[in-house]
Short mmCIF file of C-alpha atoms and ligand atoms in Angstrom, two decimals:
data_model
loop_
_atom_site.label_atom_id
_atom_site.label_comp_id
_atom_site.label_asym_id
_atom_site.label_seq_id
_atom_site.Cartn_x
_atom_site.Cartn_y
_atom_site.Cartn_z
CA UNK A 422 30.69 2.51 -2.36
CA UNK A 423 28.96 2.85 0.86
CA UNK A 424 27.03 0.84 2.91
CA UNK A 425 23.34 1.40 1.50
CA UNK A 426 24.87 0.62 -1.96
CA UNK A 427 26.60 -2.79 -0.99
CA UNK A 428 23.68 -4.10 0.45
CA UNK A 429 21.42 -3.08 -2.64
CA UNK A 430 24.04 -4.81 -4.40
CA UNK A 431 24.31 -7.84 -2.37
CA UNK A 432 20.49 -8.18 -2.62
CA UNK A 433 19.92 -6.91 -6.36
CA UNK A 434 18.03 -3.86 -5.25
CA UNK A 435 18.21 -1.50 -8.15
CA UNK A 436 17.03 2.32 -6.69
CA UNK A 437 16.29 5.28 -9.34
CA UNK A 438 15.27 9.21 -8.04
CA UNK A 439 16.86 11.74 -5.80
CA UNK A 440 18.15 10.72 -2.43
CA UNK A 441 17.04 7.11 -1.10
CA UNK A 442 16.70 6.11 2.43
CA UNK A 443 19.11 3.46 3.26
CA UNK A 444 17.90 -0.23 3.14
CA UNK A 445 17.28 -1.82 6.36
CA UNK A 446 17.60 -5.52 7.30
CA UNK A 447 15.79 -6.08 10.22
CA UNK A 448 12.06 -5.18 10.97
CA UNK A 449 13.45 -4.34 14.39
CA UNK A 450 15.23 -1.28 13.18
CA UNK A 451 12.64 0.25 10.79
CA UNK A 452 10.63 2.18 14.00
CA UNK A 453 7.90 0.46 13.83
CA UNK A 454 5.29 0.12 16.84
CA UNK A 455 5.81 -2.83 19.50
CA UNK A 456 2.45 -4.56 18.67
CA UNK A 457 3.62 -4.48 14.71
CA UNK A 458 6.32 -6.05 15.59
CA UNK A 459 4.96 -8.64 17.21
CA UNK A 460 2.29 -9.35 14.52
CA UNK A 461 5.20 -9.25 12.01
CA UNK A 462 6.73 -11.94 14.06
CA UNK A 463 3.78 -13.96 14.79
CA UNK A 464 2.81 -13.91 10.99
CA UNK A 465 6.35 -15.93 11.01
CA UNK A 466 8.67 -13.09 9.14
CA UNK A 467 11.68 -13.39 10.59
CA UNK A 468 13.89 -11.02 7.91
CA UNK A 469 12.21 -8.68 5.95
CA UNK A 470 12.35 -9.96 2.08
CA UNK A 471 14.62 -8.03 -0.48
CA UNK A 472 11.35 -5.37 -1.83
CA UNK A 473 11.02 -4.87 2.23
CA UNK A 474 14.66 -4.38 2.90
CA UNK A 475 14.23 -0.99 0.69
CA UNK A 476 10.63 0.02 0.20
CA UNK A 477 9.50 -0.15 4.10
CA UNK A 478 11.89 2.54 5.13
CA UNK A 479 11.64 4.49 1.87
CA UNK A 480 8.00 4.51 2.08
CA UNK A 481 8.40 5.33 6.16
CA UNK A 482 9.93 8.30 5.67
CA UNK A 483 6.80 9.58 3.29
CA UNK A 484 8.73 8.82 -0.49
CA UNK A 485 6.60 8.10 -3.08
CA UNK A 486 7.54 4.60 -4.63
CA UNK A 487 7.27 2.47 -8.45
CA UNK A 488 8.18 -0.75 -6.98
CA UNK A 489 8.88 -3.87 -9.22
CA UNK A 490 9.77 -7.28 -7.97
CA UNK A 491 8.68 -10.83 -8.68
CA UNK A 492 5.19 -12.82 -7.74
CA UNK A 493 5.92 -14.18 -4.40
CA UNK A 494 8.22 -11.58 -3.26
CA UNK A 495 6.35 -9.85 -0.24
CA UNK A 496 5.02 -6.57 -2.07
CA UNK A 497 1.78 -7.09 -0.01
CA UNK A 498 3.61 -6.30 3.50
CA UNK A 499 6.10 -4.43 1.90
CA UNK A 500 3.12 -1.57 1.69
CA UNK A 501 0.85 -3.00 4.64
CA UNK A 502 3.33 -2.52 7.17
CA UNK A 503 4.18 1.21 6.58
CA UNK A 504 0.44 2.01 6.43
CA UNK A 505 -0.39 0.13 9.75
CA UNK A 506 2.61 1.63 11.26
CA UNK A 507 1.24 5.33 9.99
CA UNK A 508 -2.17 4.49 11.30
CA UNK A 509 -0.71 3.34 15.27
CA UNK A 510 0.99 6.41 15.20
CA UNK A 511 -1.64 9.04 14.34
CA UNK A 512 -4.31 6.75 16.61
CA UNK A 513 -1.86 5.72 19.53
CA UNK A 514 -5.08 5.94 21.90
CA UNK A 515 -6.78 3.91 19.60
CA UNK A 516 -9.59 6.83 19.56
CA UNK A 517 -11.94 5.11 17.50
CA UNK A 518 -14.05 8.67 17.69
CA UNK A 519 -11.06 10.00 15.44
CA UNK A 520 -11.60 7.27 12.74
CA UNK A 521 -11.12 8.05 9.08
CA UNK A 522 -9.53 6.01 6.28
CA UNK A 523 -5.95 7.24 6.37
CA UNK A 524 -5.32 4.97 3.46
CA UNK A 525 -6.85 3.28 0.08
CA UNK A 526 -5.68 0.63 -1.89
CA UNK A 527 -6.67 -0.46 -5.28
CA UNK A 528 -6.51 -4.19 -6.87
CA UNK A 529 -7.05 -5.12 -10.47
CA UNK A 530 -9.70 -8.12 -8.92
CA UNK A 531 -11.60 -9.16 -6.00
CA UNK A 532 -9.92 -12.37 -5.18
CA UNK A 533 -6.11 -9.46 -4.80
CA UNK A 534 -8.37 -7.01 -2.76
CA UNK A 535 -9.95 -10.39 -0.18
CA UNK A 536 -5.84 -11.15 -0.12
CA UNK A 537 -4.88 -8.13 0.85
CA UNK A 538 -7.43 -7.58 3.49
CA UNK A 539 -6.70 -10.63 5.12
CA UNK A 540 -2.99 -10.30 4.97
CA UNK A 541 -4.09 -6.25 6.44
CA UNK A 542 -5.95 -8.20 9.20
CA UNK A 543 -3.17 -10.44 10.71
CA UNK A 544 -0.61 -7.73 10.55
CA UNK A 545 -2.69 -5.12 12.45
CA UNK A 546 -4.14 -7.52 14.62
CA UNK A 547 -4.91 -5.51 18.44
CA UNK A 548 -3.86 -1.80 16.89
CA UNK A 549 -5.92 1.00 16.40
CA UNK A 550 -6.40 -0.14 12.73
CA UNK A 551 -9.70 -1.47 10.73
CA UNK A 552 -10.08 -1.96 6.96
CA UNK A 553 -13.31 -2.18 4.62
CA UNK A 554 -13.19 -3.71 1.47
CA UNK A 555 -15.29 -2.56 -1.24
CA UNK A 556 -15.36 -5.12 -4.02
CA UNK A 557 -17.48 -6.67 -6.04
CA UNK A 558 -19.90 -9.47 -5.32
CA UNK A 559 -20.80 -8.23 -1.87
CA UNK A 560 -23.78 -5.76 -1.20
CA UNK A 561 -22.46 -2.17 -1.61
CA UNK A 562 -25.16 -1.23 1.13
CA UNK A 563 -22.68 -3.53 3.86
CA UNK A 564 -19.78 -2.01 2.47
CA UNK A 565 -20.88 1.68 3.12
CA UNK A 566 -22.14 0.85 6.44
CA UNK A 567 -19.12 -0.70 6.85
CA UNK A 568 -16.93 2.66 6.17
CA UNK A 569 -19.18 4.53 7.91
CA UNK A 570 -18.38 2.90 10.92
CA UNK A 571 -15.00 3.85 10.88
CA UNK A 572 -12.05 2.69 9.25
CA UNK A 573 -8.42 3.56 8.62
CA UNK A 574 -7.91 1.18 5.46
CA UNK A 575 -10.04 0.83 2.01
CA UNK A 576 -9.29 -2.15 0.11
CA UNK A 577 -10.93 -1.87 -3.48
CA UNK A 578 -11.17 -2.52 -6.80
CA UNK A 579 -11.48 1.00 -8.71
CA UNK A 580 -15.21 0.69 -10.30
CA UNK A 581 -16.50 -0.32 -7.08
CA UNK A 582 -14.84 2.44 -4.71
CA UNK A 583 -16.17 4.89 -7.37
CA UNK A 584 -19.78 3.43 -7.39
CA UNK A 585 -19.71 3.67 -3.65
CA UNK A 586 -18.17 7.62 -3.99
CA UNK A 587 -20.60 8.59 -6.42
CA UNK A 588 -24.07 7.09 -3.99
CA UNK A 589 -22.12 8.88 -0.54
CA UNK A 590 -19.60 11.29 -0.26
CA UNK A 591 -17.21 9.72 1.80
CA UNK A 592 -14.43 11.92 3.87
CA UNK A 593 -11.17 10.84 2.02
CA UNK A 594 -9.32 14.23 3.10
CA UNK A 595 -7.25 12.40 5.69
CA UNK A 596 -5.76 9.99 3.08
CA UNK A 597 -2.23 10.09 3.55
CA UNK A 598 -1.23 6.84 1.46
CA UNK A 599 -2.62 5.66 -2.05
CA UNK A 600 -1.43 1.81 -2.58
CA UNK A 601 -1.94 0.75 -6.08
CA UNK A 602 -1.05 -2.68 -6.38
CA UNK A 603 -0.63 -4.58 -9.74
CA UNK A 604 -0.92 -1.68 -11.36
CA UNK A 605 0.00 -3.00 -15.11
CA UNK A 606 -2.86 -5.48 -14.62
CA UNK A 607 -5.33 -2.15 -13.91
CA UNK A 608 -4.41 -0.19 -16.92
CA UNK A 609 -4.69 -3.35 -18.51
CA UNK A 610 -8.51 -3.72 -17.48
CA UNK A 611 -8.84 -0.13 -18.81
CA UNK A 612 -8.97 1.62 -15.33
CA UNK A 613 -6.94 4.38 -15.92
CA UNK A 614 -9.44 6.83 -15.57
CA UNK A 615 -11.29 5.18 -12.85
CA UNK A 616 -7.98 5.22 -10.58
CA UNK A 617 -7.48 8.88 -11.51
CA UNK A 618 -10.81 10.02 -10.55
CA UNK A 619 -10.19 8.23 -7.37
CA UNK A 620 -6.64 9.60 -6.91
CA UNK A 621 -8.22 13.33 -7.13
CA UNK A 622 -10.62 12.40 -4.56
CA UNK A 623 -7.52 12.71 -2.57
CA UNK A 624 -4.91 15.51 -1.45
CA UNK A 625 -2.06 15.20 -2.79
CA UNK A 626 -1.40 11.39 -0.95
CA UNK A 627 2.10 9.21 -0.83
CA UNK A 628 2.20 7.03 -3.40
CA UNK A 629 3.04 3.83 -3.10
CA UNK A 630 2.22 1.99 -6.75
CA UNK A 631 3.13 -1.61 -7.76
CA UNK A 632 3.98 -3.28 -11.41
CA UNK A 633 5.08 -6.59 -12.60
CA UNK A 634 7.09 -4.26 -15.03
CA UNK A 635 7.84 -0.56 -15.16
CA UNK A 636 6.19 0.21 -18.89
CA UNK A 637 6.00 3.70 -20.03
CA UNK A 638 2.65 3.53 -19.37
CA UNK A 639 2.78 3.05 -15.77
CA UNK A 640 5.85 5.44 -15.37
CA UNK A 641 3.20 8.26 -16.85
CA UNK A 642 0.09 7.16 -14.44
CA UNK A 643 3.18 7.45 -11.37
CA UNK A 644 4.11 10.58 -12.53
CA UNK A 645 0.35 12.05 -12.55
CA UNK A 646 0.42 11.47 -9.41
CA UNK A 647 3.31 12.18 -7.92
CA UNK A 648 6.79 14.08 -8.33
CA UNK A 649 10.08 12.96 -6.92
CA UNK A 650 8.94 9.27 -6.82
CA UNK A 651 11.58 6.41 -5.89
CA UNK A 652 11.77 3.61 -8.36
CA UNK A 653 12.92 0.05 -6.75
CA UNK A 654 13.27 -2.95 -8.82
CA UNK A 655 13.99 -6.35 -7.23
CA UNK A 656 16.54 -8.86 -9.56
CA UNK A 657 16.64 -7.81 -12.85
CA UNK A 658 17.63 -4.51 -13.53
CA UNK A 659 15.27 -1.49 -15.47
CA UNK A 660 12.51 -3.98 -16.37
P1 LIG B 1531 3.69 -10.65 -3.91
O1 LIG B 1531 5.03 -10.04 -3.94
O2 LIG B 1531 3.44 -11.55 -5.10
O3 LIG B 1531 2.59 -9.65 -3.72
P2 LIG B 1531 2.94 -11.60 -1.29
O4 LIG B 1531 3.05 -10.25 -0.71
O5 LIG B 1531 1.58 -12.14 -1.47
O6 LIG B 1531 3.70 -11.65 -2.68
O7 LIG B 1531 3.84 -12.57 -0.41
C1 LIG B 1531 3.99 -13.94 -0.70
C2 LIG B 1531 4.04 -14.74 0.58
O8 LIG B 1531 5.18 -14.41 1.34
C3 LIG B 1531 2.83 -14.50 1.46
O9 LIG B 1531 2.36 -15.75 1.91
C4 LIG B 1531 3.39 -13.71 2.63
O10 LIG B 1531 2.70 -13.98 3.82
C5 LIG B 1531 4.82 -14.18 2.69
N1 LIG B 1531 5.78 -13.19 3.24
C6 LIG B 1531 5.76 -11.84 3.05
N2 LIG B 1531 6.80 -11.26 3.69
C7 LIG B 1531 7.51 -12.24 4.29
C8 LIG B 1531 8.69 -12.28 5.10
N3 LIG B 1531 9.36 -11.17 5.40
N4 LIG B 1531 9.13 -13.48 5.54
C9 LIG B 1531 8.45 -14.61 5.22
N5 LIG B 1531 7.33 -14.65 4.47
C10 LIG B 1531 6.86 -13.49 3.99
MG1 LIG B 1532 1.02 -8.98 -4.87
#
């Protein structure tokens, strides 16, 4: 039993698929840029939570990650922080003539994707980092501009990121990270094929994909997508 494997044990971290980075316990040791750091602190995280203790280094090292873990549990940093942290590195001179979303993220609803951004805008606070969100209920014309403009981040829901794909063709070869968060409530809302067509607007991105449980269905949509993915469930184990 070594190290890696107490902790997950300690913390009821339950890992599945090939060889897993070891869980870290402080945000201090993950790598992460100074100014993340200091956002992570001012946001008033002092230890990451048990889903960040595995899937921030997992997904900083490029895995592909199922990740299942309660409501309330910090999944929402847990994939914000390694996507900020890949966007200050590939823009350390904050370049903002190199813009281009390095990174999408789908939500089942509005109200998730407004969460997300705003949770995106206090962690990446002063880096080279900007996010559009492209939801409903807001002019699509703003949110194009907005894109246009130059961002690293897309926040969506999946019919309105395709509406917005189909009226522009927007330059989505840089993506290196697809977030997909609450994905059980998306294939639940009958988005499967809407989050395919957007995943093969992409090439060949990290996955980082989010369920309340792992069902068979969302083990199949992972596996479309991605091969040697890292499954990490928080608590109970195999749910
Ligand atoms: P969920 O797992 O349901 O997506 P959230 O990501 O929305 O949960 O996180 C729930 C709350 O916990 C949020 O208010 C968030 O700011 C806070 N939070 C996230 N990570 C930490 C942390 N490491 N320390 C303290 N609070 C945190
Ligand atoms: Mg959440």
């Amino acid at each position: 039993c070594d190290q890696a494997e107490l902790l997950r044990n300690k913390l009821e971290i339950h890992v599945k698929g090939g060889v897993i980075p070891a869980p870290v316990l402080a945000f201090s040791s993950c790598g992460l840029p100074q100014k993340l750091l200091q956002n992570i602190e001012t946001a008033g995280y002092v230890m990451p939570t048990p889903v960040q203790v595995q899937v921030i280094p997992a997904a900083l090292d490029g895995r592909s990650l199922l990740v299942s873990a309660d409501t309330g549990s910090g999944k929402t940093a847990s994939f914000l922080i390694p996507i900020i942290s890949l966007c200050a590195k590939l823009y350390p001179n904050n370049n903002s003539n190199l813009r281009k979303p390095l990174a999408v993220v789908l939500t089942p609803t509005r109200e998730l994707g407004i969460q997300v951004e705003d949770q995106a805008k206090l962690l990446g606070k002063g880096l080279p980092f900007k996010t559009a969100l492209v939801v409903g209920g807001d002019p699509i014309a703003r949110q194009l501009y907005r894109i246009q403009q130059g961002v690293e981040l897309i926040i969506g829901t999946p019919g309105r990121l395709i509406d917005i794909l189909t009226k522009q063709d927007i330059e989505l070869s840089d993506v290196k990270i697809f977030g997909l968060d609450e994905v059980d409530c998306m294939l639940q809302r009958g988005f499967r094929d809407q989050v395919m067509q957007i995943f093969r607007a992409l090439s060949q991105p990290q996955l980082l994909m989010y369920s309340a449980t792992i069902s068979q269905d969302v083990e199949k949509i992972a596996s479309c997508m991605a091969t040697d993915i890292v499954t990490v469930s928080i608590g109970k184990p195999n749910r």
